[in-house]
CSV table of C-alpha atoms and ligand atoms in Angstrom, one decimal:
chain,number,residue,atom,x,y,z
I,15,MET,CA,24.3,16.0,-3.8
I,16,LYS,CA,27.3,18.0,-4.7
I,17,GLN,CA,27.1,17.2,-8.6
I,18,LEU,CA,23.4,17.9,-8.7
I,19,THR,CA,23.7,21.0,-6.9
I,20,LYS,CA,26.4,22.6,-9.2
I,21,GLN,CA,24.7,21.5,-12.3
I,22,ASP,CA,21.0,22.1,-11.4
I,23,SER,CA,20.7,24.1,-8.2
I,24,LYS,CA,17.0,24.6,-8.7
I,25,LEU,CA,16.2,20.8,-8.8
I,26,ALA,CA,18.7,20.2,-6.0
I,27,ASN,CA,17.1,22.8,-3.8
I,28,LEU,CA,13.5,21.3,-4.3
I,29,ILE,CA,15.0,17.8,-3.4
I,30,LYS,CA,16.6,19.4,-0.4
I,31,LYS,CA,13.5,21.0,0.6
I,32,GLU,CA,11.7,17.6,0.4
I,33,GLN,CA,14.5,16.0,2.6
I,34,GLN,CA,13.7,18.7,5.1
I,35,ARG,CA,10.1,18.0,5.0
I,36,GLN,CA,10.3,14.3,5.5
I,37,ARG,CA,12.5,15.2,8.7
I,38,GLU,CA,10.4,17.9,10.0
I,39,GLN,CA,6.9,16.4,9.5
I,40,LEU,CA,5.3,13.3,10.9
I,41,GLN,CA,4.5,10.9,8.0
I,42,LEU,CA,1.2,9.1,8.8
I,43,ILE,CA,0.2,8.2,5.5
I,44,PRO,CA,-0.1,4.3,5.7
I,45,SER,CA,1.3,3.6,2.2
I,46,GLU,CA,4.4,5.4,2.7
I,47,ASN,CA,7.7,4.5,4.3
I,48,TYR,CA,11.4,5.5,4.3
I,49,VAL,CA,13.7,3.2,2.5
I,50,SER,CA,17.2,2.7,3.7
I,51,LYS,CA,20.4,4.2,2.3
I,52,ALA,CA,21.2,0.9,0.7
I,53,VAL,CA,17.8,0.9,-1.4
I,54,LEU,CA,18.3,4.4,-2.4
I,55,GLN,CA,21.7,3.6,-3.6
I,56,ALA,CA,20.5,0.7,-5.7
I,57,VAL,CA,17.8,2.8,-7.0
I,58,GLY,CA,20.1,5.7,-8.0
I,59,SER,CA,22.4,3.2,-9.8
I,60,VAL,CA,23.4,2.9,-13.4
I,61,LEU,CA,21.1,0.0,-13.8
I,62,MET,CA,18.6,2.5,-15.1
I,63,ASN,CA,20.8,3.0,-18.2
I,64,LYS,CA,20.1,-0.6,-19.5
I,65,TYR,CA,17.1,-1.8,-21.6
I,66,SER,CA,16.2,-5.3,-20.9
I,67,GLU,CA,12.9,-6.0,-22.6
I,68,GLY,CA,12.0,-9.6,-21.9
I,69,TYR,CA,12.8,-12.0,-19.1
I,70,VAL,CA,16.2,-13.7,-17.6
I,71,GLN,CA,18.0,-15.3,-20.6
I,72,LYS,CA,15.2,-14.3,-22.9
I,73,ARG,CA,16.1,-10.7,-23.7
I,74,TYR,CA,15.5,-8.8,-26.8
I,75,TYR,CA,18.7,-6.7,-26.5
I,76,GLN,CA,22.2,-7.7,-25.7
I,77,GLY,CA,24.2,-6.8,-22.7
I,78,ASN,CA,22.1,-8.0,-20.1
I,79,VAL,CA,24.4,-10.4,-18.5
I,80,ASN,CA,24.4,-8.5,-15.1
I,81,ILE,CA,20.6,-7.5,-15.3
I,82,ASP,CA,19.9,-11.2,-15.8
I,83,LYS,CA,21.7,-12.1,-12.6
I,84,ILE,CA,20.0,-9.3,-10.7
I,85,GLU,CA,16.5,-10.1,-11.8
I,86,ALA,CA,17.1,-13.8,-11.1
I,87,LEU,CA,18.4,-13.0,-7.6
I,88,VAL,CA,15.5,-10.6,-6.8
I,89,LYS,CA,13.1,-13.2,-7.9
I,90,LYS,CA,14.7,-15.9,-5.7
I,91,ARG,CA,14.6,-13.6,-2.7
I,92,ALA,CA,10.9,-12.7,-3.2
I,93,LEU,CA,9.9,-16.6,-3.3
I,94,LYS,CA,12.1,-17.2,-0.3
I,95,LEU,CA,10.8,-14.3,1.8
I,96,PHE,CA,7.4,-15.6,1.4
I,97,GLY,CA,8.2,-19.1,2.0
I,98,LEU,CA,7.2,-20.3,-1.5
I,99,ASP,CA,8.4,-23.3,-3.5
I,100,GLU,CA,10.0,-22.5,-6.9
I,101,GLU,CA,8.4,-25.5,-8.3
I,102,LYS,CA,4.8,-24.4,-7.4
I,103,TRP,CA,5.0,-20.6,-7.7
I,104,GLY,CA,6.3,-18.0,-10.1
I,105,VAL,CA,7.2,-14.3,-9.5
I,106,ASN,CA,7.2,-11.3,-11.8
I,107,VAL,CA,9.1,-8.4,-10.5
I,108,GLN,CA,8.8,-6.1,-13.3
I,109,PRO,CA,5.5,-4.1,-12.9
I,110,PRO,CA,6.4,-0.5,-12.1
I,111,THR,CA,3.3,0.1,-9.9
I,112,GLY,CA,0.6,-2.0,-8.1
I,113,SER,CA,-2.1,-0.8,-10.4
I,114,VAL,CA,-0.1,-2.1,-13.4
I,115,ALA,CA,0.4,-5.4,-11.6
I,116,ASN,CA,-3.2,-5.8,-11.0
I,117,LEU,CA,-4.0,-4.9,-14.6
I,118,ALA,CA,-1.6,-7.5,-15.7
I,119,VAL,CA,-3.2,-10.3,-13.9
I,120,TYR,CA,-6.6,-9.4,-15.3
I,121,THR,CA,-5.0,-9.2,-18.8
I,122,ALA,CA,-3.8,-12.7,-18.1
I,123,LEU,CA,-6.6,-14.4,-16.7
I,124,ILE,CA,-9.9,-12.8,-17.9
I,125,LYS,CA,-11.4,-11.3,-21.1
I,126,PRO,CA,-12.6,-7.7,-21.8
I,127,GLY,CA,-16.3,-7.6,-20.6
I,128,ASP,CA,-15.8,-10.3,-17.9
I,129,LYS,CA,-16.9,-9.6,-14.5
I,130,MET,CA,-14.5,-8.6,-11.6
I,131,MET,CA,-15.6,-8.4,-8.1
I,132,GLY,CA,-13.7,-6.3,-5.4
I,133,MET,CA,-14.0,-4.6,-2.1
I,134,PHE,CA,-16.3,-1.5,-2.6
I,135,LEU,CA,-14.0,1.6,-2.7
I,136,TYR,CA,-15.9,3.7,0.0
I,137,ASP,CA,-15.5,0.6,2.3
I,138,GLY,CA,-11.7,0.6,1.8
I,139,GLY,CA,-11.2,-0.9,-1.7
I,140,HIS,CA,-8.8,0.1,-4.4
I,141,LEU,CA,-9.2,1.9,-7.8
I,142,SER,CA,-7.4,-0.9,-9.6
I,143,HIS,CA,-10.0,-3.3,-8.5
I,144,GLY,CA,-12.6,-2.0,-11.1
I,145,TRP,CA,-13.7,1.2,-9.4
I,146,GLN,CA,-16.7,3.2,-11.0
I,147,LEU,CA,-18.7,5.6,-9.1
I,148,PRO,CA,-22.1,4.8,-7.9
I,149,ASP,CA,-23.6,7.0,-10.8
I,150,GLY,CA,-21.7,4.6,-13.3
I,151,LYS,CA,-18.8,7.0,-14.1
I,152,LYS,CA,-15.9,4.8,-15.0
I,153,VAL,CA,-13.1,6.2,-12.9
I,154,SER,CA,-10.5,3.4,-13.3
I,155,PHE,CA,-9.5,2.1,-16.7
I,156,THR,CA,-10.2,-1.4,-15.1
I,157,SER,CA,-13.9,-0.6,-15.1
I,158,GLN,CA,-13.9,0.5,-18.8
I,159,ILE,CA,-12.5,-2.9,-19.8
I,160,TYR,CA,-14.2,-5.2,-17.3
I,161,LYS,CA,-17.6,-5.1,-15.7
I,162,PRO,CA,-17.1,-4.4,-12.0
I,163,CYS,CA,-19.2,-5.4,-9.0
I,164,TYR,CA,-18.3,-5.3,-5.4
I,165,TYR,CA,-18.9,-6.6,-1.9
I,166,TYR,CA,-19.4,-4.4,1.1
I,167,VAL,CA,-18.6,-4.1,4.9
I,168,ASP,CA,-21.4,-4.6,7.3
I,169,ILE,CA,-21.7,-0.8,8.0
I,170,SER,CA,-22.7,-1.2,11.7
I,171,LYS,CA,-19.4,-3.1,12.4
I,172,GLY,CA,-17.1,-1.7,9.6
I,173,VAL,CA,-16.1,-5.4,8.9
I,174,PHE,CA,-16.9,-8.0,6.4
I,175,ASP,CA,-19.7,-10.4,6.8
I,176,TYR,CA,-18.4,-13.3,4.8
I,177,GLU,CA,-21.8,-14.9,4.4
I,178,GLN,CA,-22.9,-11.6,2.6
I,179,VAL,CA,-19.7,-11.7,0.5
I,180,GLU,CA,-20.6,-15.2,-0.5
I,181,LYS,CA,-24.3,-14.3,-1.4
I,182,GLN,CA,-23.1,-11.4,-3.4
I,183,ALA,CA,-20.5,-13.6,-5.2
I,184,LYS,CA,-23.2,-16.0,-5.9
I,185,LYS,CA,-25.5,-13.4,-7.3
I,186,GLU,CA,-22.8,-11.7,-9.4
I,187,LYS,CA,-21.0,-14.8,-10.7
I,188,PRO,CA,-17.7,-12.9,-11.3
I,189,GLN,CA,-14.7,-14.4,-13.2
I,190,ILE,CA,-12.3,-13.0,-10.7
I,191,ILE,CA,-12.6,-12.1,-7.0
I,192,ILE,CA,-10.3,-9.8,-5.6
I,193,SER,CA,-9.5,-9.2,-1.8
I,194,GLY,CA,-7.3,-6.5,-0.4
I,195,GLY,CA,-7.7,-2.7,0.1
I,196,THR,CA,-6.2,0.7,0.7
I,197,ALA,CA,-8.2,1.5,3.9
I,198,TYR,CA,-9.6,-1.7,5.4
I,199,PRO,CA,-8.0,-1.8,9.0
I,200,ARG,CA,-8.8,-5.6,9.7
I,201,GLU,CA,-7.1,-8.8,8.6
I,202,ILE,CA,-8.9,-10.5,5.5
I,203,ASN,CA,-10.1,-13.9,5.9
I,204,TYR,CA,-7.9,-15.4,2.9
I,205,LYS,CA,-9.4,-18.9,3.6
I,206,LYS,CA,-13.0,-17.7,3.3
I,207,MET,CA,-12.3,-15.5,0.2
I,208,GLY,CA,-10.5,-18.5,-1.5
I,209,GLN,CA,-13.6,-20.8,-0.7
I,210,ILE,CA,-15.9,-18.3,-2.1
I,211,ALA,CA,-13.9,-17.9,-5.1
I,212,LYS,CA,-13.9,-21.7,-5.7
I,213,LYS,CA,-17.7,-22.0,-5.1
I,214,VAL,CA,-18.4,-19.7,-7.9
I,215,GLY,CA,-15.7,-20.9,-10.1
I,216,ALA,CA,-13.8,-17.4,-10.1
I,217,TYR,CA,-10.0,-16.8,-9.9
I,218,TYR,CA,-9.0,-15.6,-6.4
I,219,MET,CA,-6.4,-12.7,-6.5
I,220,ALA,CA,-5.5,-11.4,-3.1
I,221,ASP,CA,-3.9,-7.9,-3.3
I,222,ILE,CA,-1.6,-7.3,-0.3
I,223,ALA,CA,-0.3,-4.1,-1.5
I,224,HIS,CA,-0.6,-2.8,2.0
I,225,GLU,CA,0.2,-5.6,4.2
I,226,ALA,CA,3.2,-7.2,2.3
I,227,GLY,CA,5.7,-6.3,4.8
I,228,LEU,CA,3.4,-7.6,7.7
I,229,VAL,CA,2.8,-10.8,5.8
I,230,ALA,CA,6.4,-11.4,5.2
I,231,ALA,CA,7.3,-10.9,8.8
I,232,GLY,CA,4.5,-13.3,10.0
I,233,VAL,CA,2.7,-10.5,11.9
I,234,ASN,CA,-0.4,-10.6,9.6
I,235,SER,CA,-1.7,-13.8,8.0
I,236,SER,CA,-0.6,-15.1,4.6
I,237,PRO,CA,-3.0,-15.5,1.7
I,238,PHE,CA,-0.7,-17.9,-0.3
I,239,LYS,CA,-2.3,-21.1,0.7
I,240,TYR,CA,-5.5,-20.0,-0.6
I,241,ALA,CA,-5.0,-17.6,-3.5
I,242,ASP,CA,-4.2,-18.3,-7.2
I,243,ILE,CA,-2.4,-15.0,-7.5
I,244,VAL,CA,-1.0,-12.6,-5.1
I,245,THR,CA,-0.1,-9.1,-6.0
I,246,MET,CA,1.8,-6.5,-3.9
I,247,THR,CA,3.4,-3.3,-4.1
I,248,THR,CA,6.9,-2.9,-2.7
I,249,ARG,CA,6.9,0.5,-1.2
I,250,LYS,CA,4.6,0.3,1.7
I,251,THR,CA,5.0,-2.1,4.8
I,252,LEU,CA,7.6,-4.0,2.9
I,253,ARG,CA,9.9,-0.8,2.8
I,254,GLY,CA,11.3,-0.9,-0.6
I,255,PRO,CA,11.2,1.4,-3.6
I,256,ILE,CA,8.1,2.1,-5.9
I,257,GLY,CA,7.4,-1.2,-7.6
I,258,ALA,CA,5.2,-4.2,-7.6
I,259,MET,CA,5.4,-8.2,-7.7
I,260,ILE,CA,2.9,-10.7,-9.0
I,261,PHE,CA,3.1,-14.1,-7.4
I,262,SER,CA,1.1,-16.7,-9.3
I,263,ARG,CA,0.6,-20.4,-9.3
I,264,LYS,CA,3.0,-21.9,-11.8
I,265,LYS,CA,0.3,-22.8,-14.2
I,266,TYR,CA,-0.6,-19.0,-14.5
I,267,ALA,CA,3.1,-17.7,-14.4
I,268,GLU,CA,3.7,-17.7,-18.3
I,269,ALA,CA,0.5,-15.9,-19.0
I,270,ILE,CA,1.3,-13.3,-16.2
I,271,ASP,CA,4.8,-12.9,-17.8
I,272,ARG,CA,3.3,-12.3,-21.2
I,273,ALA,CA,0.8,-9.9,-19.9
I,274,VAL,CA,3.5,-7.8,-18.1
I,275,PHE,CA,5.9,-7.8,-21.1
I,276,PRO,CA,5.0,-7.4,-23.9
I,277,GLY,CA,1.4,-6.9,-23.1
I,278,LEU,CA,1.7,-3.8,-20.9
I,279,GLN,CA,5.1,-2.6,-21.0
I,280,GLY,CA,8.5,-2.4,-22.6
I,281,GLY,CA,11.8,-2.4,-20.5
I,282,PRO,CA,11.5,-2.8,-16.8
I,283,LEU,CA,12.9,-0.5,-14.3
I,284,ASN,CA,16.0,-2.4,-13.4
I,285,HIS,CA,17.3,0.1,-10.9
I,286,SER,CA,13.8,-0.3,-9.1
I,287,ILE,CA,14.2,-4.1,-9.2
I,288,ALA,CA,17.5,-4.0,-7.6
I,289,GLY,CA,16.1,-1.7,-5.0
I,290,ILE,CA,13.4,-4.2,-4.2
I,291,GLY,CA,16.2,-6.9,-3.9
I,292,VAL,CA,17.8,-4.9,-1.3
I,293,ALA,CA,14.4,-4.4,0.7
I,294,LEU,CA,13.8,-8.2,0.4
I,295,LYS,CA,17.1,-9.0,1.8
I,296,GLU,CA,16.4,-6.5,4.8
I,297,ALA,CA,13.0,-8.0,5.2
I,298,MET,CA,14.8,-11.4,5.8
I,299,GLN,CA,16.5,-10.1,8.9
I,300,SER,CA,15.2,-10.7,12.3
I,301,SER,CA,15.2,-6.9,12.9
I,302,PHE,CA,12.4,-6.7,10.2
I,303,LYS,CA,10.2,-8.9,12.3
I,304,VAL,CA,10.7,-6.5,15.2
I,305,TYR,CA,10.0,-3.6,13.1
I,306,ALA,CA,6.8,-5.2,11.6
I,307,ARG,CA,5.6,-6.0,15.2
I,308,GLN,CA,6.1,-2.6,16.3
I,309,VAL,CA,4.3,-1.1,13.3
I,310,VAL,CA,1.1,-3.0,14.3
I,311,ALA,CA,1.6,-2.2,18.2
I,312,ASN,CA,2.1,1.5,17.4
I,313,ALA,CA,-1.2,1.4,15.2
I,314,LYS,CA,-3.1,-0.5,17.9
I,315,THR,CA,-1.9,2.0,20.5
I,316,LEU,CA,-2.8,5.0,18.4
I,317,ALA,CA,-6.2,3.7,17.8
I,318,LYS,CA,-6.8,3.0,21.5
I,319,LEU,CA,-5.7,6.4,22.5
I,320,LEU,CA,-7.8,8.2,20.1
I,321,GLN,CA,-10.7,6.2,21.0
I,322,LYS,CA,-10.3,7.3,24.6
I,323,MET,CA,-10.1,10.6,23.4
I,324,GLY,CA,-13.7,10.2,22.0
I,325,TYR,CA,-12.9,9.5,18.3
I,326,ASN,CA,-14.9,6.9,16.4
I,327,ILE,CA,-12.2,4.4,14.9
I,328,SER,CA,-13.8,2.3,12.1
I,329,SER,CA,-14.2,-1.2,12.9
I,330,GLY,CA,-13.3,-0.4,16.6
I,331,GLY,CA,-9.5,-0.6,16.0
I,332,THR,CA,-7.0,-2.3,13.8
I,333,ASP,CA,-5.1,-5.5,13.0
I,334,LYS,CA,-2.5,-4.1,11.1
I,335,HIS,CA,-0.6,-0.9,10.2
I,336,LEU,CA,-3.5,1.5,9.5
I,337,LEU,CA,-6.6,3.1,11.1
I,338,LEU,CA,-9.6,5.2,9.9
I,339,ILE,CA,-11.0,8.0,12.0
I,340,ASP,CA,-14.8,8.5,11.2
I,341,LEU,CA,-15.3,12.1,12.0
I,342,ARG,CA,-18.9,12.3,11.4
I,343,SER,CA,-19.7,12.2,15.2
I,344,LYS,CA,-17.4,15.0,15.8
I,345,ASN,CA,-18.9,17.1,13.0
I,346,MET,CA,-15.6,17.5,11.3
I,347,THR,CA,-14.9,16.8,7.7
I,348,GLY,CA,-11.9,14.6,6.5
I,349,LYS,CA,-10.7,17.4,4.1
I,350,GLN,CA,-10.6,20.2,6.5
I,351,SER,CA,-9.1,17.9,9.2
I,352,ALA,CA,-6.3,16.7,6.9
I,353,LEU,CA,-5.5,20.2,5.8
I,354,ALA,CA,-5.4,21.6,9.4
I,355,LEU,CA,-3.0,18.6,10.3
I,356,GLU,CA,-0.9,19.3,7.4
I,357,GLN,CA,-0.5,22.9,8.6
I,358,ALA,CA,0.5,21.4,12.0
I,359,ASN,CA,3.1,19.2,10.3
I,360,ILE,CA,1.2,15.9,10.7
I,361,ILE,CA,0.7,14.3,7.2
I,362,VAL,CA,-2.4,12.2,6.9
I,363,ASN,CA,-5.0,11.6,4.1
I,364,LYS,CA,-8.6,12.4,4.0
I,365,ASN,CA,-10.6,9.0,3.3
I,366,THR,CA,-14.0,7.6,2.9
I,367,VAL,CA,-15.4,5.6,5.7
I,368,PRO,CA,-18.0,2.7,5.6
I,369,GLY,CA,-21.4,4.2,5.0
I,370,ASP,CA,-19.9,7.5,3.9
I,371,THR,CA,-22.2,10.0,2.1
I,372,GLY,CA,-19.3,12.2,1.4
I,373,LYS,CA,-17.6,12.1,-1.8
I,374,PRO,CA,-13.9,10.8,-2.1
I,375,TRP,CA,-12.5,14.4,-2.4
I,376,ASN,CA,-14.5,15.5,0.6
I,377,PRO,CA,-15.0,12.2,2.6
I,378,SER,CA,-15.9,12.0,6.3
I,379,GLY,CA,-12.8,10.3,7.6
I,380,ILE,CA,-9.0,10.4,7.8
I,381,ARG,CA,-6.8,7.5,7.4
I,382,LEU,CA,-3.6,7.2,9.6
I,383,GLY,CA,-0.8,4.6,9.5
I,384,THR,CA,2.4,3.9,11.5
I,385,PRO,CA,5.0,2.4,8.9
I,386,ALA,CA,7.0,5.3,8.3
I,387,LEU,CA,6.9,6.5,12.1
I,388,THR,CA,8.1,3.2,13.2
I,389,SER,CA,10.9,3.4,10.5
I,390,ARG,CA,12.2,6.4,12.5
I,391,GLY,CA,12.2,4.4,15.8
I,392,MET,CA,9.1,5.6,17.3
I,393,LYS,CA,7.2,3.2,19.8
I,394,GLU,CA,4.0,3.4,22.0
I,395,LYS,CA,5.5,6.2,24.1
I,396,GLN,CA,5.7,8.4,21.1
I,397,MET,CA,2.1,7.3,19.8
I,398,GLU,CA,0.8,9.0,23.1
I,399,GLU,CA,2.4,12.4,22.2
I,400,ILE,CA,1.3,12.0,18.7
I,401,ALA,CA,-2.4,11.2,19.6
I,402,GLY,CA,-2.3,14.3,21.9
I,403,PHE,CA,-0.9,16.5,19.0
I,404,ILE,CA,-3.7,15.1,16.6
I,405,ASN,CA,-6.5,15.7,19.2
I,406,HIS,CA,-5.4,19.2,19.8
I,407,VAL,CA,-5.1,20.2,16.2
I,408,LEU,CA,-8.4,18.5,15.3
I,409,GLU,CA,-10.2,20.4,18.1
I,410,HIS,CA,-8.7,23.7,17.2
I,411,GLN,CA,-8.7,23.3,13.5
I,412,THR,CA,-9.9,26.8,12.8
I,413,ASP,CA,-7.6,28.6,15.4
I,414,LYS,CA,-4.7,29.8,13.4
I,415,LYS,CA,-2.6,30.6,16.4
I,416,GLU,CA,-3.1,27.2,18.1
I,417,ILE,CA,-2.3,25.4,14.9
I,418,SER,CA,0.9,27.3,14.4
I,419,ARG,CA,2.0,26.7,17.8
I,420,ALA,CA,1.2,23.0,17.4
I,421,ALA,CA,3.2,23.1,14.2
I,422,LYS,CA,6.4,24.3,16.0
I,423,GLN,CA,6.0,21.7,18.6
I,424,VAL,CA,5.5,18.9,16.2
I,425,LYS,CA,8.4,20.0,14.2
I,426,ALA,CA,10.8,19.9,17.3
I,427,PHE,CA,9.3,16.5,18.2
I,428,ALA,CA,9.9,15.0,14.7
I,429,LYS,CA,13.4,16.2,14.2
I,430,GLN,CA,14.4,14.1,17.3
I,431,PHE,CA,14.0,11.0,15.2
I,432,PRO,CA,16.5,10.0,12.5
I,433,VAL,CA,15.3,9.5,9.0
I,434,PRO,CA,16.4,6.2,7.4
I,435,GLY,CA,18.2,7.1,4.2
I,436,LEU,CA,19.0,10.5,5.2
I,437,ASP,CA,20.2,10.3,8.9
I,438,SER,CA,21.0,6.5,9.4
W,521,PLP,C1,-4.8,-2.4,-2.2
W,521,PLP,C2,-4.0,-1.7,-3.3
W,521,PLP,N1,-3.7,-2.2,-4.5
W,521,PLP,C3,-2.9,-1.7,-5.4
W,521,PLP,C4,-2.4,-0.3,-5.1
W,521,PLP,C5,-1.8,0.4,-6.3
W,521,PLP,O1,-0.5,0.8,-6.1
W,521,PLP,P1,0.2,1.8,-7.1
W,521,PLP,O2,-0.1,3.1,-6.4
W,521,PLP,O3,1.6,1.5,-6.9
W,521,PLP,O4,-0.4,1.8,-8.3
W,521,PLP,C6,-2.7,0.3,-4.0
W,521,PLP,C7,-2.2,1.5,-3.8
W,521,PLP,O5,-2.4,2.2,-2.5
W,521,PLP,C8,-3.4,-0.4,-3.0
W,521,PLP,O6,-3.6,0.2,-1.7
C-alpha cells in the first residue's frame, strides 16, 4: 500500500489496522470469509472505472468490449459451477448485494401488495424476505411494498415441520414462497418447499446466500431441481467478494434482467463481478470441495464440543457452516456474551433463537460459523481449542482480568494461522 500510505496516510493506517484485526482475532461470523489475493486483485482493478449499464452486447455506453467478455465469462462459470444447462437457466451477476438480488426477483415476479411468505426472522429468516416486527413495524422495505407472512420452526426441536409449513401456505396463499435464512443451522428440504409452492400456485425462490459454497461443492443439497429462482450472495461460503447472483429458469430470465437494470440500478460493479469470476474458478477446484467439507466438519465439531460443555445448541447441532447457541439455560444474554467474546478477540454476533422473547438488539443467542476459520487452515483440533476459549470467556464474562488474559491467548493462537489475501 505504498502509494496509498504516501497519499492518504490516515486511511492507509485504518486499513492496516483492519488487516491486523483480521489476523489477530478469530472471525466466527458465519457470513464472513477471507477472499484470496487473486480475488482482491480483480476487485481492486481498473474495471471500476467503466460504466456499463445494460447487458452483454446490449450496453448503453461504448467501450465495453472487455467488460462484455468478462461478464459473459462470469455468467458461464456461474452456470457451470452449479451444473446448470444454459438452455434452461439464466443468471444475472450484476446485483451488488443479496438484498438487492431478492428485491429484483420480487420486482420481476410479483406486484406491489402481493403476499410473500418467508422464514420467520426470529427463527433464522432474513430481513429481505419481507420482515416486519410482530407489532407491525415495517423494518424491511420489502414489507412496505408487499404483504409479508411467515412460516415457523417447531420451537421444541428448532427445525421445520413441513406439514405445518404447508398448512400455513394453504392458509396464507402467498404469490411467492421463499426458503433460506441467515441463522437456520439445518438443511432445508427444497423438494418439500417446491411441492408446497406448487400446491398453492406460488413461485418458489430458494435463497442460498449462506450455503452457496457448500451447495457448489456438493456438501449441502442443491435447490435447483425444485426452485423457480435461486438467489445467493457471493461473499459467504462461496468465498468471493461482496455481490450476488440470481439464477432463474429461462422463462423468467428476461424479467429478472429488466428488474435489475433498469429497474433497480444503473451501472453494475464490474470489478466485483470480475472478483466473483475469480472466486467461481476457485470453487471449481477440487481443493474447494476439501475446504467446504472441512467447513462443515469444523462446525459440527464445534457444536458437539460446546454441547458437551453444557451449552444448548439450537436444533441439537448443524448440517452446515453455522450454529446457534441458545444462552437462556445459562442465564446469559446474547448481547453481553458477544461483547465479552469480542473483548477476548473472538468475533461472533448476537442472534435471536427459536422462541426468543428477547429483541433482535438484545436476543438470547449467539451465532457462530466456521467459513473464515477454515479458510485460515483450521481443523477439528483447532475447534477444540476455540471451544475451550469460548467456554472460558462466557463463564468469566464479567471478570475483566480473565477476559484480558484470554484476549492475549486468543491473539497468540490466531496469529499462527495465515490470512488468505494477506499472508498467502
Ligand atoms: C439468507 C440471506 N439472504 C440475503 C442476504 C442479504 O445479503 P446482503 O447482506 O448482501 O444484502 C443475507 C445476508 O446475510 C442472507 O443471510
